[in-house]
mmCIF file of C-alpha atoms and ligand atoms in Angstrom:
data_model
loop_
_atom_site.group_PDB
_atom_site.id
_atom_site.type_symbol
_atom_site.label_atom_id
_atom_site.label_comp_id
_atom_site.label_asym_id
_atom_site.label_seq_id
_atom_site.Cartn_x
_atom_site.Cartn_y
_atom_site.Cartn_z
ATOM 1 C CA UNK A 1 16.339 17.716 -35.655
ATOM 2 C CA UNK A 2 12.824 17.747 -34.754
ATOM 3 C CA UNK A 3 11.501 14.894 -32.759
ATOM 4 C CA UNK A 4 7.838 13.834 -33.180
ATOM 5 C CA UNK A 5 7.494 11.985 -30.091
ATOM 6 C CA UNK A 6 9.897 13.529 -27.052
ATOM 7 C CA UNK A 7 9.397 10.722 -24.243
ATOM 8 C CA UNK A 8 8.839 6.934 -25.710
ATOM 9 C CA UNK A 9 8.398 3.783 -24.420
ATOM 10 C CA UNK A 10 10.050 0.732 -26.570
ATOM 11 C CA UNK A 11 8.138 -2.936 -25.800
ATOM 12 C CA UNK A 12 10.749 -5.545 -27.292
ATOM 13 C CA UNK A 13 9.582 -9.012 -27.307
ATOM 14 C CA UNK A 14 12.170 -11.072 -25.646
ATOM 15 C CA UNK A 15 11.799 -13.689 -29.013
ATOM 16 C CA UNK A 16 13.057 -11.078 -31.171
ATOM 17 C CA UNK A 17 16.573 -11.561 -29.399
ATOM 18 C CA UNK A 18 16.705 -15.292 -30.170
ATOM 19 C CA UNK A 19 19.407 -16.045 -32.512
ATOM 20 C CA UNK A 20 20.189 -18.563 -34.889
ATOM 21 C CA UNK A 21 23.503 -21.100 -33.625
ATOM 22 C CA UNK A 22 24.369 -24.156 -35.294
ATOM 23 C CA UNK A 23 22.567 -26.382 -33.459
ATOM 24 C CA UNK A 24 18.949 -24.490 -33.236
ATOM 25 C CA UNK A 25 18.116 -21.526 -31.651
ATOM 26 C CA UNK A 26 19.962 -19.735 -29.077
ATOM 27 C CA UNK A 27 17.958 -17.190 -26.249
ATOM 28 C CA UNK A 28 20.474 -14.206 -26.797
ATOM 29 C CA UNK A 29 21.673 -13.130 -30.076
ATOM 30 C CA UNK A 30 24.402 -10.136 -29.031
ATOM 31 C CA UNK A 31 24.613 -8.488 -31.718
ATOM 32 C CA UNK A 32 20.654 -8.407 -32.522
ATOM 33 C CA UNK A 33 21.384 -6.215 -29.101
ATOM 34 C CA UNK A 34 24.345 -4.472 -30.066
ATOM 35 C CA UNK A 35 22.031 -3.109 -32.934
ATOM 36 C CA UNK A 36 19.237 -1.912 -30.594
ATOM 37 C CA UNK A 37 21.925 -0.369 -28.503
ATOM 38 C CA UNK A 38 23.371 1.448 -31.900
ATOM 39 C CA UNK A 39 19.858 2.630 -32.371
ATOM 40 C CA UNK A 40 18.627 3.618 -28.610
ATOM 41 C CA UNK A 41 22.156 5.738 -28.829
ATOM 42 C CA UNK A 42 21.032 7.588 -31.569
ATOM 43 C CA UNK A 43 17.944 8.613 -30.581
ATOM 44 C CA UNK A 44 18.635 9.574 -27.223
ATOM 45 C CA UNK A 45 21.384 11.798 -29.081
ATOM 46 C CA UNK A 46 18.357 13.201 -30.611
ATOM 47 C CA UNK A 47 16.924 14.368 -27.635
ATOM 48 C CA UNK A 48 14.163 11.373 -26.581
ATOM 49 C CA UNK A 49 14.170 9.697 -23.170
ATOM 50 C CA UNK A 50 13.844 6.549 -23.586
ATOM 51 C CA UNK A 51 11.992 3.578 -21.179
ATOM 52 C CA UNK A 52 12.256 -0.361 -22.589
ATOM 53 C CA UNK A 53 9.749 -3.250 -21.530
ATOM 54 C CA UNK A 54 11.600 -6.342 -22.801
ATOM 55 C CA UNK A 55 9.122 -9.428 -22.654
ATOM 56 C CA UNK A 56 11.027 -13.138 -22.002
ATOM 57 C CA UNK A 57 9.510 -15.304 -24.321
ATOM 58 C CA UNK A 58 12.793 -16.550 -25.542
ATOM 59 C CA UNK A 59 13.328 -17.771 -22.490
ATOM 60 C CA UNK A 60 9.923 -18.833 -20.857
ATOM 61 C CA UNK A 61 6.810 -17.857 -20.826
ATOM 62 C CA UNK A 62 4.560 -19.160 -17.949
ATOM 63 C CA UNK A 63 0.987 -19.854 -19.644
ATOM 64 C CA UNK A 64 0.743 -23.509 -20.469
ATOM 65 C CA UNK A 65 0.295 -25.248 -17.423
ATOM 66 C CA UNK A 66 -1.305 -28.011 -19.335
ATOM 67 C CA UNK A 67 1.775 -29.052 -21.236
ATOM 68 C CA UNK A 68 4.170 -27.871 -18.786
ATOM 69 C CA UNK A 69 2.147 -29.355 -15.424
ATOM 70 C CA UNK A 70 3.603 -25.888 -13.629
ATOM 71 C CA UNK A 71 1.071 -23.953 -12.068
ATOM 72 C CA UNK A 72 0.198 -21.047 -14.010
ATOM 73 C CA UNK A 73 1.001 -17.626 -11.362
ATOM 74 C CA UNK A 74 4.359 -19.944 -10.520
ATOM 75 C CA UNK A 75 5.203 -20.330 -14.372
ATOM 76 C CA UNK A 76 4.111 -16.537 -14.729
ATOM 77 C CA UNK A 77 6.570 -15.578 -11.863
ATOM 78 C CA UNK A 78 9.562 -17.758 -13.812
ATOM 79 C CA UNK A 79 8.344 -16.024 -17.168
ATOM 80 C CA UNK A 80 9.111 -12.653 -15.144
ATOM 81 C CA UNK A 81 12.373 -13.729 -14.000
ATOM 82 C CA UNK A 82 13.140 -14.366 -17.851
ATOM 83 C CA UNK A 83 12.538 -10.924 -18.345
ATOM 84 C CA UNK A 84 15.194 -9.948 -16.077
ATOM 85 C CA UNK A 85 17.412 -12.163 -17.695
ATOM 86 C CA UNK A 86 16.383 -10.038 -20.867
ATOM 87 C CA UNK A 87 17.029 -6.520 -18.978
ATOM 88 C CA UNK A 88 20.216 -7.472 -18.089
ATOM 89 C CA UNK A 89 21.832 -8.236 -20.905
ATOM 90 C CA UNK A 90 20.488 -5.125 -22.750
ATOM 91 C CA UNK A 91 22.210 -3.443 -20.087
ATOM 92 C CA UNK A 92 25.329 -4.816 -20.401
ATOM 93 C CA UNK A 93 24.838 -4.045 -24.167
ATOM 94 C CA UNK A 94 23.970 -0.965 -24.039
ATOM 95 C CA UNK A 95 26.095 0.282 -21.293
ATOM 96 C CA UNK A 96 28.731 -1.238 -23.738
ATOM 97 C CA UNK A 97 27.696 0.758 -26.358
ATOM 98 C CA UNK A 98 28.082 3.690 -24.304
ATOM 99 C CA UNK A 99 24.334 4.328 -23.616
ATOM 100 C CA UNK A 100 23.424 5.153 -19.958
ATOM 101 C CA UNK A 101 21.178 2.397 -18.343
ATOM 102 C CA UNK A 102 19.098 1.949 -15.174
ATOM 103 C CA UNK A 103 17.202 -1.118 -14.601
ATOM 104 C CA UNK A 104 14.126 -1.073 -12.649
ATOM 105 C CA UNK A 105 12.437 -4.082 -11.435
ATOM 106 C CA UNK A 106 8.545 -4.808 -10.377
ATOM 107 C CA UNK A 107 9.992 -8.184 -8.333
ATOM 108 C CA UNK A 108 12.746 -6.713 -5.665
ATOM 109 C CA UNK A 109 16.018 -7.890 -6.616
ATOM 110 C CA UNK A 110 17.742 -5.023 -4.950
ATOM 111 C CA UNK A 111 21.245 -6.462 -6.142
ATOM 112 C CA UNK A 112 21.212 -6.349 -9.347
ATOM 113 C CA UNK A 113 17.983 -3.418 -10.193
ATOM 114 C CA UNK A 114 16.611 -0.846 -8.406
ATOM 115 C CA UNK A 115 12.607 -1.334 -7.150
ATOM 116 C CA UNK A 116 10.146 0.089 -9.834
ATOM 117 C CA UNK A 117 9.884 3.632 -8.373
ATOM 118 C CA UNK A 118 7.870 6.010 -10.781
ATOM 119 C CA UNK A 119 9.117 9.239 -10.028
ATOM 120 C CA UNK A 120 12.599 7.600 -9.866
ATOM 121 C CA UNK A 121 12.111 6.395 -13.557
ATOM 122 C CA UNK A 122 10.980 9.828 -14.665
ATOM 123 C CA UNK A 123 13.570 11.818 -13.131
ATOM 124 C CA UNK A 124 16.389 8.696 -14.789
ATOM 125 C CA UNK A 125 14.413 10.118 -18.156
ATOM 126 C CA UNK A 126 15.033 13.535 -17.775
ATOM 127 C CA UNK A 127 18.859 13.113 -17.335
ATOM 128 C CA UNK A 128 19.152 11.439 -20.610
ATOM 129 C CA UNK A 129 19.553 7.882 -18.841
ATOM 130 C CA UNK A 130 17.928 4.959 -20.866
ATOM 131 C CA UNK A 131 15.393 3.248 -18.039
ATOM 132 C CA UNK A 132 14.790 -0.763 -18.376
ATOM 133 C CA UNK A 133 11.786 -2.213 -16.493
ATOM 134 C CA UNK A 134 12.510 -5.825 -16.127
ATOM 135 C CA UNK A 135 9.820 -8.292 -14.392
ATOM 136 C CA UNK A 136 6.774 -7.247 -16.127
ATOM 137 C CA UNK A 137 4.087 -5.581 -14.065
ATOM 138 C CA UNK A 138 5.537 -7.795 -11.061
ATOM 139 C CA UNK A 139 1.821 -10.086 -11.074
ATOM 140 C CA UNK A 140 0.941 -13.043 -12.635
ATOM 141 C CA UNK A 141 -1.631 -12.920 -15.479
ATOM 142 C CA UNK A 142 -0.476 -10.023 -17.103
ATOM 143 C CA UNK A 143 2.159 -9.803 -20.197
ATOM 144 C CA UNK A 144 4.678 -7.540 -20.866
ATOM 145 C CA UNK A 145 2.692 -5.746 -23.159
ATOM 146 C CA UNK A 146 0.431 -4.974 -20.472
ATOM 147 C CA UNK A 147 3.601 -3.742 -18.809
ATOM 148 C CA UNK A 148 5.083 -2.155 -21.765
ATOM 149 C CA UNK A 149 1.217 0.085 -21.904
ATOM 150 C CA UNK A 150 1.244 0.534 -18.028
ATOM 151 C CA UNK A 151 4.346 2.008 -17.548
ATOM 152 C CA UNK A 152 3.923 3.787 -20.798
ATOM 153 C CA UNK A 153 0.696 5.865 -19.466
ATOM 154 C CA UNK A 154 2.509 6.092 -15.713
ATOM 155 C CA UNK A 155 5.717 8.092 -17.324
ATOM 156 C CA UNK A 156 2.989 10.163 -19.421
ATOM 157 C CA UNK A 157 5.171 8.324 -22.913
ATOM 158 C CA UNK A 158 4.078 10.156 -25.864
ATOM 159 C CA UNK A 159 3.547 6.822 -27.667
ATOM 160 C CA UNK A 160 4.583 3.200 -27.157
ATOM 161 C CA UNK A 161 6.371 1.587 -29.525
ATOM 162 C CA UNK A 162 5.743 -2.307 -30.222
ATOM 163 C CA UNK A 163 8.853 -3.378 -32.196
ATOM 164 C CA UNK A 164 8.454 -6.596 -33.712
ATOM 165 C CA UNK A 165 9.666 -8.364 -36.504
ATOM 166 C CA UNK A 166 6.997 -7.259 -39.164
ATOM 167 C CA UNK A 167 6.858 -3.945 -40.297
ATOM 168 C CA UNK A 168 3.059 -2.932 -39.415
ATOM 169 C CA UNK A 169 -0.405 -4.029 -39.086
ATOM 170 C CA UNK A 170 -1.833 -5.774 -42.031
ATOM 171 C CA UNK A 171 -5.789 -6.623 -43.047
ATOM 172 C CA UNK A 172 -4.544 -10.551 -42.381
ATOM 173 C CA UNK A 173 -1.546 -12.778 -41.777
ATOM 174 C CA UNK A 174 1.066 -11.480 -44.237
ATOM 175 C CA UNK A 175 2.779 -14.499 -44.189
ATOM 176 C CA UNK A 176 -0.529 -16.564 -44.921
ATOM 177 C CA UNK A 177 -2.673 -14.173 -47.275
ATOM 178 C CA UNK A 178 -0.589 -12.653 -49.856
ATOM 179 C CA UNK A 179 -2.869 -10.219 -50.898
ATOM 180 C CA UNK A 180 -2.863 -8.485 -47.181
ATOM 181 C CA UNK A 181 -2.192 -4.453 -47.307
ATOM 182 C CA UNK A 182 -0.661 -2.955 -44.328
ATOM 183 C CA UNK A 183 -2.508 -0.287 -42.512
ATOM 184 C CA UNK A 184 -0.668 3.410 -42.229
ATOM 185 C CA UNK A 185 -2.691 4.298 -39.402
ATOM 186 C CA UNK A 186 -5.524 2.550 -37.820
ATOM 187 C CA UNK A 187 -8.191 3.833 -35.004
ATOM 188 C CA UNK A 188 -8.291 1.460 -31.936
ATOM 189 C CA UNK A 189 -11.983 1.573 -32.595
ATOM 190 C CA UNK A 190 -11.240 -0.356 -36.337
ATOM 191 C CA UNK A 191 -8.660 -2.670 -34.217
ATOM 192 C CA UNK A 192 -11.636 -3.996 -32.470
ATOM 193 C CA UNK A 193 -13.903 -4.292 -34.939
ATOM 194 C CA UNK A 194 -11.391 -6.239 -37.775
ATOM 195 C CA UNK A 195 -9.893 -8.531 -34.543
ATOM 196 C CA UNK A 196 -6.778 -7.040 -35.381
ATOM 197 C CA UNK A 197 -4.666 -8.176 -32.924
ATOM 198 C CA UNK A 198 -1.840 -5.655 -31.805
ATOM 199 C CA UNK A 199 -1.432 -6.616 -28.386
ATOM 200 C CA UNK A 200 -3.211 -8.115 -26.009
ATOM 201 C CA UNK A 201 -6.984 -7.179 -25.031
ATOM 202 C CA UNK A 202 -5.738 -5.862 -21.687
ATOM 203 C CA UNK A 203 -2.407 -4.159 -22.769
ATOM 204 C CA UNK A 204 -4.740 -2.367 -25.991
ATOM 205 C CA UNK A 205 -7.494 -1.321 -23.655
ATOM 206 C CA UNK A 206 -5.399 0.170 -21.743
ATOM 207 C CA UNK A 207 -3.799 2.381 -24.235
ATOM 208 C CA UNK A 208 -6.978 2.819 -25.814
ATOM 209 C CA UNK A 209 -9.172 4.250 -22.528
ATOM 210 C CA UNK A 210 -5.881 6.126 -21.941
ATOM 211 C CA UNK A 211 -5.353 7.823 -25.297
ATOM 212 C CA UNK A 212 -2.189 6.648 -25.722
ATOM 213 C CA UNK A 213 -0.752 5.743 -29.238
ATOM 214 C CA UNK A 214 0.987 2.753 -30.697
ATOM 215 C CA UNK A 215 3.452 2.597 -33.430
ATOM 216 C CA UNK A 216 3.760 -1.133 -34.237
ATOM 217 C CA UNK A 217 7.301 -1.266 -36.376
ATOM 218 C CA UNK A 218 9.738 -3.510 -37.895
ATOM 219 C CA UNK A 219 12.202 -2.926 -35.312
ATOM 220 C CA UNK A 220 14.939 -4.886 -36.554
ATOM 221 C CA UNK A 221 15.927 -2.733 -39.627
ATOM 222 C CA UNK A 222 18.516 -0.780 -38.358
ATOM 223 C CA UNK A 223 17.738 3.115 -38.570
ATOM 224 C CA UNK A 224 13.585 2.507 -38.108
ATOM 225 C CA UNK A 225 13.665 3.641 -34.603
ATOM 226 C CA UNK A 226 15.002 7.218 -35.316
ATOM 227 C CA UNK A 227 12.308 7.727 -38.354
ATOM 228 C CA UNK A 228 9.509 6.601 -35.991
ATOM 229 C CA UNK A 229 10.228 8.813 -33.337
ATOM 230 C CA UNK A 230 10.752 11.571 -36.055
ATOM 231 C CA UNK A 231 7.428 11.353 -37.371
ATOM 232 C CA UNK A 232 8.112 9.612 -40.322
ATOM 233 C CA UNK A 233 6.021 6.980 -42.253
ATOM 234 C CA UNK A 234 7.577 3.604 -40.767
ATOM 235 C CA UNK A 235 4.845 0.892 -39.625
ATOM 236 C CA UNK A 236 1.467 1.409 -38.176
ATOM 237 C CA UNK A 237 -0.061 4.011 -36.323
ATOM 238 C CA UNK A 238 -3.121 2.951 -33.689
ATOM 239 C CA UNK A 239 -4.372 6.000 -32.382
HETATM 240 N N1 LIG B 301 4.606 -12.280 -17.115
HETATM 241 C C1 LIG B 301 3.726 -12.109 -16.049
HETATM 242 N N2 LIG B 301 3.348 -10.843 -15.685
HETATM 243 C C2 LIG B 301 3.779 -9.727 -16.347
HETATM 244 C C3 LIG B 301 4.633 -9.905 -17.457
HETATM 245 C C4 LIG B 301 5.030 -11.184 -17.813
HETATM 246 O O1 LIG B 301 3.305 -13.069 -15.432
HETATM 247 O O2 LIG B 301 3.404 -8.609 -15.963
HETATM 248 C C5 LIG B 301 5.096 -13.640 -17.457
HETATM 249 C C6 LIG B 301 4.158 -14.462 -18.332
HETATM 250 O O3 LIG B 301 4.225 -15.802 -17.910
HETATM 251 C C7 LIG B 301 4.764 -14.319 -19.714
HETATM 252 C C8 LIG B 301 6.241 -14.256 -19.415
HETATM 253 O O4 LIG B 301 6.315 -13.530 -18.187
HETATM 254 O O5 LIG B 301 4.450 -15.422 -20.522
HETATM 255 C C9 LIG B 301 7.101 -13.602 -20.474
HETATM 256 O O6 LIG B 301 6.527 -12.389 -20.920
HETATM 257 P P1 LIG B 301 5.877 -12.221 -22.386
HETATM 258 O O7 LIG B 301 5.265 -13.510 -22.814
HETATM 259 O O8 LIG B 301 5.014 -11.027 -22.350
HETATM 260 O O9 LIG B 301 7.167 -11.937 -23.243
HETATM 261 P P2 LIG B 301 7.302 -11.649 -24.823
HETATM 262 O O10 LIG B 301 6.195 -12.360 -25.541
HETATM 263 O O11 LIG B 301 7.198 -10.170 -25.014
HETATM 264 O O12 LIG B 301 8.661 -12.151 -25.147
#
């Protein structure tokens, strides 16, 4: 089975593991995991090494100081703890599924993650091992996208992929404007120009002056992973 894309790196927002209990919301829906891990399995049986940058906006994120009266690098820091939070549990998931995990963190916390080493992470790739950076890019005033694109362009990924919970880029707000088209594939160039907003301005310029291309896909229909990586017509190309 020919693979498209050989090396990838998956950005998961931490909100798209929020579940629904009976009395609201709950940060960690385990079986929203248990289907990523089902997924990740399956491609990695198809040959890809796989690298994750979960976010940890289902748990906090650190960039309302107004509302919050918490200092924004100290929120930022807590907002990067959430995201270990987030790496651990799609270890344990995944390592439950039978998937092979290593989590790397930008914040030391030699316990329970190794230190981000880059060469480290690349050689994890190469023996089929499933690499999770937790803590963002380990500074304030970033996001995890910018995390998900820097790490991306340091393991020389053949493509990020931006799972999220609607299926592509549109012309506007899906959900607002029902006559919105989504885009097959879409230069950065046109990104900037419409305001399209895939990520943020740092994480996109950073794929952009790096040539690196984004697949923004519904990640939460079971099987999409696979086709992406496969080459197939799932979501939105930026390239
Ligand atoms: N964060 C940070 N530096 C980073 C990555 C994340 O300071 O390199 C903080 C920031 O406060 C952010 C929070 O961690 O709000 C959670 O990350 P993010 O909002 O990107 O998560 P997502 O939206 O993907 O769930």
């Amino acid at each position: 089975m020919a693979l498209k894309y050989k090396r990838i790196l998956l950005k998961l927002s931490g909100e798209a593991l929020m579940g629904k209990s009976n009395d609201g919301y709950e940060p960690l829906d385990i079986s929203i995991i248990a289907q990523y891990a089902k997924d990740v399995k399956e491609l990695v049986a198809a040959g890809a090494e796989v690298a994750i940058v979960i976010g940890g906006g289902n748990i906090y994120r650190g960039m309302n100081e107004a509302e919050t009266g918490i200092e924004r690098a100290h929120g930022d820091y807590m907002g990067m703890l959430a995201t270990v939070i987030n790496a651990m549990a799609l270890q344990a998931g995944f390592e439950k599924a039978g998937v092979y995990t290593r989590l790397q963190s930008a914040i030391k916390m030699e316990q329970i993650a190794e230190p981000y080493i880059r060469r480290k992470a690349i050689r994890h790739l190469e023996k089929g091992r499933v690499v999770i950076f937790g803590a963002g890019t380990g500074n304030p005033y970033f996001t995890t996208d910018t995390a998900g694109s820097l790490r991306a362009i340091e393991i020389k990924a053949d493509v990020i992929l931006k799972g999220t919970r609607v299926d592509g880029i549109y012309t506007a707000d899906p959900e607002k404007d029902p006559t919105a088209t989504k885009y097959e594939t879409i230069s950065f160039a046109e990104c900037i120009q419409k305001n399209l907003k895939v990520m943020d301005m740092t994480a996109f310029t950073l794929c952009m002056e790096n040539k690196l291309p984004i697949i923004v896909f519904d990640m939460n229909k079971t099987g999409n992973l696979l086709k992406v990586v496969k080459g197939e017509q799932v979501g939105t190309l930026v390239s």
